[in-house]
């Protein structure tokens, strides 16, 4: 198109637009990471802060953006789009927003490139910063973690708004006229969160935690891969570099937290891992820090995991080798072979249906010391299942089923009344069928010999605060060792884990052991008046108590 | 001179007043602040870098972005605190407004003092409601959060119109356009004032001001 621009101005303008596009992507992705962003003002110009704004550059994001742009610039009919979507741990995904950087033909020839256009682009970036915190996806992204993650995808070309459902809304962030066209930045966002209400995600947030969920490139045939937007760290400002492989064991115990709502146990079976490719190609949700995993993110202020592994990482932009060996090639290695017992990967993450695809398997956290803190040695073959490194007491054989069960926090199962059929297990239909083993259920028939049951099996305890996730009531798993978070073995003779094990199965409360048949309704009713009389006597105390509450 | 005027209205609960006002004021100032100017020879200047940070509200389900400048934040908090206290002590039904005015200084000759010519005024009207139950408060949290989202979108819309902005000043004129007193950022010259409206819907100060102006106009 003919412009009156001289070549220097044209070059400048192209550069401005290119960097504006890159910064736009950075702002959007960083806003969906799930944590607060903070950058410092600097009175002396460094020369490297485009548009006079301190916006960090996450290398992977820049790389992806450049890849999508492939040397081109947004032009008429060729828009740069950033798609933000949500993916649950069950594999459902939903597009939330599409941010579009478009160019139209309306030119403003009068405007000065180096001055006015630059300043207006800067203003537009500030507006983008403000608007990214205001769309519904922001609140969702702040709560991401166990149940879902937020992904982003950059593409260049025609804007595709089909995935946003009906009635999506658009907000225009701003426009800047240039001599070659008008740049428009806008966002189309979904308002119909039909299959998941926001309430669904407002559960207890993870108590702490260095929680990292990584997705690997999914090689979509025709679209660019999705990437996670949620690298988190507890100390975002200090540029914490993650512990190297050697420290993973230690970090394991300290860096996990139990989220009470999600006490899941997780077993792995050989049968489910069929993928032969040596590279993890599916999206995996790799838990956390401490698990060393290969990562090409360089550590930046937002503390992305430094590359720790070299396993095939060179080829992947976002390689995540599920360190625990739960990768495509040799997933079975997670299991301690043979006699040692199964691999109790006890994730703390809820919402895992019993789908046995890798995605979900990957969602275990090491928190119970489910020694998946497999040292991510580069060979997937090594039995680095760390359970081998700890003295395993549990002699159970590996069970051959996978199931993940989500139980509510503080659920206390009355032991005697548990039957499998009456268990209110979410996703019970996915539970493997061979679990009708009431006989084998330790809760129903307490085992005689110590080696038949891991002491952690048994009733659920509402001890979210202890940091250990109790074993699930289903007996078909084996907890190889119990390593509660925040505890170390060597400090006290009686450490938290031992304490926990010892008092895992306290004697039944007397009130619970009353047979149902023993006390009839009539007797209950008879005792009511007495109880009422007692309460009435204490009415004043109750009132005073209620007063203090108001 | 034409002065652009924008009015925003919010209805909040008493303890949300501060955060709602800060959110709006900070968002406006984010757009109206630049990095510090460093003038070089030949009339050119370079601009420092503005950092930003996210602020979560405690009483509202809302997060806003502000400029990373503690001085600016302190100044705003101070005046918003005064506004909040005035609202609280006014009794009444809790109506008030804050004005953020951007102005330019125009040097006048002696004996007249410098003129302050506003070029943009943002007025935020606040209506304080009292809620009785915890459930209502919870709903209010979310509602006010959504309302503030709309306000931010409105602010950005206005900013995007690229209407009048003072020209970039020369070194000698910079203090007439920008507030150069802060260490790390440089907002346009601004002043913040507030009024508490009495039940009649008109504030005592505005009535007085109108009277005086009318008298002087005669």
CSV table of C-alpha atoms in Angstrom, one decimal, chain A residues 207-514:
chain,number,residue,atom,x,y,z
A,207,UNK,CA,-3.0,-24.9,50.7
A,208,UNK,CA,0.4,-24.1,49.5
A,209,UNK,CA,2.5,-25.2,47.3
A,210,UNK,CA,4.8,-25.2,44.7
A,211,UNK,CA,2.4,-26.7,42.3
A,212,UNK,CA,3.5,-27.1,38.8
A,213,UNK,CA,1.4,-28.6,36.2
A,214,UNK,CA,2.9,-29.1,33.0
A,215,UNK,CA,1.5,-29.9,29.7
A,216,UNK,CA,3.5,-31.2,27.0
A,217,UNK,CA,3.0,-30.2,23.5
A,218,UNK,CA,0.1,-32.0,22.0
A,219,UNK,CA,0.8,-32.3,18.4
A,220,UNK,CA,-2.4,-31.1,17.0
A,221,UNK,CA,-2.4,-31.8,13.4
A,222,UNK,CA,-3.6,-28.5,12.2
A,223,UNK,CA,-3.3,-26.1,15.0
A,224,UNK,CA,-0.6,-25.0,17.2
A,225,UNK,CA,0.0,-26.7,20.5
A,226,UNK,CA,-1.5,-25.7,23.7
A,227,UNK,CA,0.6,-24.6,26.5
A,228,UNK,CA,0.0,-24.2,30.1
A,229,UNK,CA,-0.2,-20.9,31.7
A,230,UNK,CA,0.4,-21.9,35.2
A,231,UNK,CA,3.9,-22.0,36.4
A,232,UNK,CA,3.7,-21.2,40.0
A,233,UNK,CA,5.9,-20.8,42.9
A,234,UNK,CA,5.5,-19.7,46.3
A,235,UNK,CA,8.1,-17.2,46.1
A,236,UNK,CA,7.7,-15.5,42.9
A,237,UNK,CA,10.1,-12.7,43.5
A,238,UNK,CA,13.1,-14.5,44.5
A,239,UNK,CA,13.7,-16.4,41.4
A,240,UNK,CA,13.8,-19.6,43.2
A,241,UNK,CA,15.5,-22.1,41.2
A,242,UNK,CA,14.1,-25.4,41.7
A,243,UNK,CA,16.0,-28.0,43.4
A,244,UNK,CA,18.2,-30.0,41.3
A,245,UNK,CA,17.6,-33.6,40.8
A,246,UNK,CA,19.6,-34.6,43.8
A,247,UNK,CA,17.5,-32.6,46.1
A,248,UNK,CA,14.3,-33.8,44.8
A,249,UNK,CA,13.8,-36.2,47.5
A,250,UNK,CA,14.1,-33.6,50.1
A,251,UNK,CA,12.0,-31.2,48.4
A,252,UNK,CA,9.4,-33.8,48.0
A,253,UNK,CA,8.6,-33.9,51.6
A,254,UNK,CA,8.5,-30.3,52.2
A,255,UNK,CA,6.9,-28.9,49.2
A,256,UNK,CA,3.8,-30.8,49.1
A,257,UNK,CA,0.7,-30.0,50.8
A,258,UNK,CA,-2.4,-31.9,51.2
A,259,UNK,CA,-5.5,-30.3,50.0
A,260,UNK,CA,-8.1,-31.7,52.2
A,261,UNK,CA,-10.7,-32.0,49.5
A,262,UNK,CA,-8.7,-34.3,47.5
A,263,UNK,CA,-7.4,-37.4,49.0
A,264,UNK,CA,-6.8,-39.7,46.2
A,265,UNK,CA,-4.9,-42.8,45.9
A,266,UNK,CA,-3.6,-43.8,42.7
A,267,UNK,CA,-2.2,-46.9,41.5
A,268,UNK,CA,-0.7,-47.6,38.3
A,269,UNK,CA,-0.9,-50.6,36.2
A,270,UNK,CA,1.0,-51.7,33.3
A,271,UNK,CA,-1.9,-52.3,31.2
A,272,UNK,CA,-2.7,-48.7,30.7
A,273,UNK,CA,0.4,-47.5,29.2
A,274,UNK,CA,0.5,-48.4,25.7
A,275,UNK,CA,2.0,-45.5,24.1
A,276,UNK,CA,5.2,-46.5,22.6
A,277,UNK,CA,6.7,-43.2,21.6
A,278,UNK,CA,9.6,-42.2,23.7
A,279,UNK,CA,8.6,-38.7,23.8
A,280,UNK,CA,5.7,-37.7,25.9
A,281,UNK,CA,3.3,-36.5,23.4
A,282,UNK,CA,0.2,-36.3,25.4
A,283,UNK,CA,-0.6,-33.6,27.8
A,284,UNK,CA,0.7,-34.6,31.1
A,285,UNK,CA,0.0,-33.0,34.2
A,286,UNK,CA,3.1,-33.3,36.1
A,287,UNK,CA,3.1,-32.5,39.6
A,288,UNK,CA,5.3,-30.3,41.1
A,289,UNK,CA,8.4,-29.2,42.2
A,290,UNK,CA,10.7,-31.6,43.7
A,291,UNK,CA,10.0,-33.8,40.9
A,292,UNK,CA,12.7,-33.0,38.6
A,293,UNK,CA,11.5,-33.0,35.2
A,294,UNK,CA,12.9,-31.7,32.1
A,295,UNK,CA,12.0,-28.3,31.4
A,296,UNK,CA,13.3,-25.7,29.1
A,297,UNK,CA,12.0,-22.8,30.9
A,298,UNK,CA,14.7,-20.7,32.2
A,299,UNK,CA,14.2,-19.4,35.5
A,300,UNK,CA,12.9,-16.0,35.5
A,301,UNK,CA,11.4,-13.8,38.1
A,302,UNK,CA,8.3,-15.8,38.0
A,303,UNK,CA,10.4,-18.8,38.8
A,304,UNK,CA,9.9,-21.2,36.1
A,305,UNK,CA,11.5,-24.4,36.5
A,306,UNK,CA,15.0,-24.5,35.1
A,307,UNK,CA,15.8,-27.2,32.8
A,308,UNK,CA,16.7,-30.1,34.8
A,309,UNK,CA,16.5,-33.0,32.5
A,310,UNK,CA,17.7,-33.7,29.2
A,311,UNK,CA,15.4,-36.4,28.3
A,312,UNK,CA,14.3,-35.6,24.8
A,313,UNK,CA,13.8,-32.2,25.9
A,314,UNK,CA,15.7,-30.7,23.2
A,315,UNK,CA,13.0,-31.5,20.8
A,316,UNK,CA,10.1,-30.2,22.6
A,317,UNK,CA,9.3,-26.7,23.2
A,318,UNK,CA,7.7,-27.5,26.5
A,319,UNK,CA,9.0,-30.8,27.3
A,320,UNK,CA,7.9,-32.3,30.4
A,321,UNK,CA,9.1,-35.6,31.1
A,322,UNK,CA,7.1,-37.0,33.8
A,323,UNK,CA,9.8,-37.6,36.0
A,324,UNK,CA,8.4,-40.3,37.8
A,325,UNK,CA,8.9,-42.3,34.8
A,326,UNK,CA,5.4,-42.0,34.1
A,327,UNK,CA,6.1,-41.2,30.6
A,328,UNK,CA,5.0,-42.8,27.5
A,329,UNK,CA,7.7,-45.2,27.1
A,330,UNK,CA,7.9,-47.0,30.3
A,331,UNK,CA,5.1,-46.1,32.5
A,332,UNK,CA,5.1,-49.3,34.2
A,333,UNK,CA,8.3,-48.5,35.8
A,334,UNK,CA,6.4,-46.5,38.2
A,335,UNK,CA,5.5,-49.7,39.8
A,336,UNK,CA,7.8,-51.3,41.9
A,337,UNK,CA,8.0,-54.6,40.3
A,338,UNK,CA,7.0,-57.6,42.0
A,339,UNK,CA,7.1,-58.1,45.6
A,340,UNK,CA,7.9,-54.9,46.9
A,341,UNK,CA,4.4,-53.8,46.6
A,342,UNK,CA,2.6,-51.5,44.5
A,343,UNK,CA,3.3,-48.0,43.8
A,344,UNK,CA,1.1,-45.9,45.7
A,345,UNK,CA,1.1,-42.7,44.0
A,346,UNK,CA,-1.1,-40.8,46.2
A,347,UNK,CA,-1.9,-37.6,44.5
A,348,UNK,CA,-3.4,-34.9,46.4
A,349,UNK,CA,-5.3,-33.7,43.5
A,350,UNK,CA,-8.9,-34.2,43.3
A,351,UNK,CA,-11.1,-34.7,40.4
A,352,UNK,CA,-9.4,-37.6,38.7
A,353,UNK,CA,-11.8,-39.8,37.1
A,354,UNK,CA,-10.6,-43.2,36.7
A,355,UNK,CA,-9.7,-42.6,33.2
A,356,UNK,CA,-6.5,-44.3,32.7
A,357,UNK,CA,-4.9,-42.1,30.2
A,358,UNK,CA,-1.7,-40.6,30.9
A,359,UNK,CA,-3.0,-37.2,31.6
A,360,UNK,CA,-4.5,-38.3,34.7
A,361,UNK,CA,-1.9,-40.5,35.8
A,362,UNK,CA,0.3,-37.7,35.6
A,363,UNK,CA,-1.7,-35.8,38.0
A,364,UNK,CA,-0.3,-37.3,41.0
A,365,UNK,CA,1.5,-35.2,43.4
A,366,UNK,CA,4.3,-36.6,45.3
A,367,UNK,CA,2.9,-35.3,48.3
A,368,UNK,CA,2.5,-38.4,50.2
A,369,UNK,CA,5.9,-39.1,49.4
A,370,UNK,CA,4.7,-41.3,46.8
A,371,UNK,CA,8.1,-41.4,45.7
A,372,UNK,CA,7.5,-40.3,42.4
A,373,UNK,CA,10.2,-38.0,43.1
A,374,UNK,CA,11.9,-40.2,40.9
A,375,UNK,CA,15.1,-38.7,40.1
A,376,UNK,CA,14.7,-37.7,36.6
A,377,UNK,CA,17.6,-39.4,35.4
A,378,UNK,CA,17.8,-39.2,31.7
A,379,UNK,CA,17.0,-42.7,31.1
A,380,UNK,CA,13.5,-43.7,31.5
A,381,UNK,CA,14.6,-47.1,32.1
A,382,UNK,CA,16.1,-46.7,35.4
A,383,UNK,CA,14.1,-47.9,38.2
A,384,UNK,CA,14.3,-44.6,39.9
A,385,UNK,CA,11.0,-45.1,41.4
A,386,UNK,CA,12.0,-43.8,44.7
A,387,UNK,CA,10.0,-46.1,46.6
A,388,UNK,CA,12.8,-48.4,46.1
A,389,UNK,CA,15.0,-46.1,47.9
A,390,UNK,CA,13.0,-46.1,51.0
A,391,UNK,CA,12.4,-49.0,53.1
A,392,UNK,CA,9.2,-50.2,52.0
A,393,UNK,CA,7.2,-51.9,54.6
A,394,UNK,CA,4.2,-52.6,52.6
A,395,UNK,CA,4.2,-56.0,51.2
A,396,UNK,CA,1.2,-55.8,49.2
A,397,UNK,CA,1.3,-56.9,45.7
A,398,UNK,CA,0.7,-54.4,43.2
A,399,UNK,CA,-2.8,-54.2,42.3
A,400,UNK,CA,-3.7,-54.1,38.8
A,401,UNK,CA,-6.2,-51.5,38.6
A,402,UNK,CA,-6.0,-47.9,38.5
A,403,UNK,CA,-8.4,-45.9,40.2
A,404,UNK,CA,-8.5,-42.5,41.5
A,405,UNK,CA,-11.0,-41.5,43.9
A,406,UNK,CA,-12.0,-38.3,45.1
A,407,UNK,CA,-13.3,-38.0,48.6
A,408,UNK,CA,-14.5,-35.0,50.3
A,409,UNK,CA,-12.4,-33.5,53.0
A,410,UNK,CA,-13.0,-34.5,56.5
A,411,UNK,CA,-15.0,-37.4,55.5
A,412,UNK,CA,-15.1,-39.9,58.2
A,413,UNK,CA,-16.4,-43.2,57.3
A,414,UNK,CA,-18.0,-45.1,60.0
A,415,UNK,CA,-16.2,-48.3,59.7
A,416,UNK,CA,-18.8,-50.8,60.3
A,417,UNK,CA,-21.2,-49.4,57.9
A,418,UNK,CA,-19.1,-49.3,54.9
A,419,UNK,CA,-20.1,-51.4,52.1
A,420,UNK,CA,-18.9,-50.8,48.7
A,421,UNK,CA,-22.3,-50.4,47.3
A,422,UNK,CA,-23.2,-47.8,49.7
A,423,UNK,CA,-20.0,-45.9,49.4
A,424,UNK,CA,-20.6,-42.5,48.0
A,425,UNK,CA,-17.6,-42.4,45.8
A,426,UNK,CA,-17.5,-39.9,43.1
A,427,UNK,CA,-16.8,-41.5,39.9
A,428,UNK,CA,-17.7,-44.8,41.5
A,429,UNK,CA,-18.7,-46.1,38.1
A,430,UNK,CA,-15.2,-45.8,37.1
A,431,UNK,CA,-13.9,-47.8,40.0
A,432,UNK,CA,-12.6,-51.1,38.9
A,433,UNK,CA,-15.0,-53.8,39.2
A,434,UNK,CA,-12.9,-56.1,41.2
A,435,UNK,CA,-13.3,-53.9,44.2
A,436,UNK,CA,-16.2,-55.6,45.6
A,437,UNK,CA,-13.8,-57.0,48.0
A,438,UNK,CA,-15.5,-56.4,51.2
A,439,UNK,CA,-13.6,-59.1,52.6
A,440,UNK,CA,-10.5,-57.6,51.7
A,441,UNK,CA,-11.5,-54.2,52.8
A,442,UNK,CA,-9.5,-53.6,55.9
A,443,UNK,CA,-12.1,-51.4,57.3
A,444,UNK,CA,-14.6,-54.1,57.3
A,445,UNK,CA,-12.4,-56.9,58.3
A,446,UNK,CA,-9.3,-55.6,60.1
A,447,UNK,CA,-6.4,-57.6,58.9
A,448,UNK,CA,-4.8,-60.0,61.2
A,449,UNK,CA,-1.4,-59.9,60.1
A,450,UNK,CA,0.5,-56.7,59.9
A,451,UNK,CA,1.8,-57.2,56.5
A,452,UNK,CA,-1.5,-57.5,54.8
A,453,UNK,CA,-2.4,-54.0,55.2
A,454,UNK,CA,-0.5,-50.9,55.0
A,455,UNK,CA,-1.3,-49.1,58.2
A,456,UNK,CA,-2.4,-46.2,56.2
A,457,UNK,CA,-5.3,-48.0,54.7
A,458,UNK,CA,-8.3,-47.7,56.7
A,459,UNK,CA,-10.6,-45.0,57.5
A,460,UNK,CA,-10.2,-41.6,56.3
A,461,UNK,CA,-9.2,-39.2,58.8
A,462,UNK,CA,-9.9,-35.6,58.8
A,463,UNK,CA,-6.5,-34.6,59.3
A,464,UNK,CA,-5.8,-32.3,56.5
A,465,UNK,CA,-3.6,-30.3,58.6
A,466,UNK,CA,-1.2,-33.0,59.3
A,467,UNK,CA,-0.1,-32.8,55.8
A,468,UNK,CA,-0.4,-36.4,55.2
A,469,UNK,CA,-3.1,-37.8,53.1
A,470,UNK,CA,-4.5,-40.8,54.6
A,471,UNK,CA,-4.9,-43.9,52.7
A,472,UNK,CA,-8.0,-44.4,51.0
A,473,UNK,CA,-10.5,-46.8,52.2
A,474,UNK,CA,-10.2,-49.0,49.2
A,475,UNK,CA,-7.8,-51.6,50.0
A,476,UNK,CA,-6.6,-52.3,46.6
A,477,UNK,CA,-3.7,-50.0,46.8
A,478,UNK,CA,-0.6,-50.1,48.6
A,479,UNK,CA,1.0,-47.2,50.2
A,480,UNK,CA,4.5,-47.9,50.1
A,481,UNK,CA,5.6,-45.4,52.6
A,482,UNK,CA,4.0,-42.6,54.2
A,483,UNK,CA,5.9,-39.4,54.2
A,484,UNK,CA,3.8,-36.6,55.5
A,485,UNK,CA,4.6,-33.2,54.2
A,486,UNK,CA,6.7,-30.9,56.4
A,487,UNK,CA,8.2,-33.7,58.3
A,488,UNK,CA,11.5,-35.3,58.3
A,489,UNK,CA,12.4,-38.7,59.6
A,490,UNK,CA,15.5,-38.0,61.4
A,491,UNK,CA,14.5,-35.3,63.7
A,492,UNK,CA,12.7,-37.0,66.4
A,493,UNK,CA,12.5,-40.5,67.5
A,494,UNK,CA,8.8,-40.3,67.0
A,495,UNK,CA,8.2,-38.3,63.9
A,496,UNK,CA,5.0,-37.2,62.4
A,497,UNK,CA,4.8,-40.2,60.1
A,498,UNK,CA,5.3,-42.7,62.9
A,499,UNK,CA,2.8,-40.9,65.1
A,500,UNK,CA,0.4,-41.0,62.3
A,501,UNK,CA,0.8,-44.6,61.6
A,502,UNK,CA,0.4,-45.5,65.2
A,503,UNK,CA,-2.7,-43.6,65.8
A,504,UNK,CA,-4.1,-44.3,62.4
A,505,UNK,CA,-6.7,-46.7,63.6
A,506,UNK,CA,-7.9,-45.5,66.9
A,507,UNK,CA,-10.6,-47.5,68.7
A,508,UNK,CA,-14.1,-46.9,67.7
A,509,UNK,CA,-16.0,-44.2,69.3
A,510,UNK,CA,-18.5,-45.7,71.6
A,511,UNK,CA,-21.3,-43.8,70.0
A,512,UNK,CA,-20.4,-45.3,66.7
A,513,UNK,CA,-20.3,-48.8,67.8
A,514,UNK,CA,-23.7,-48.9,69.1
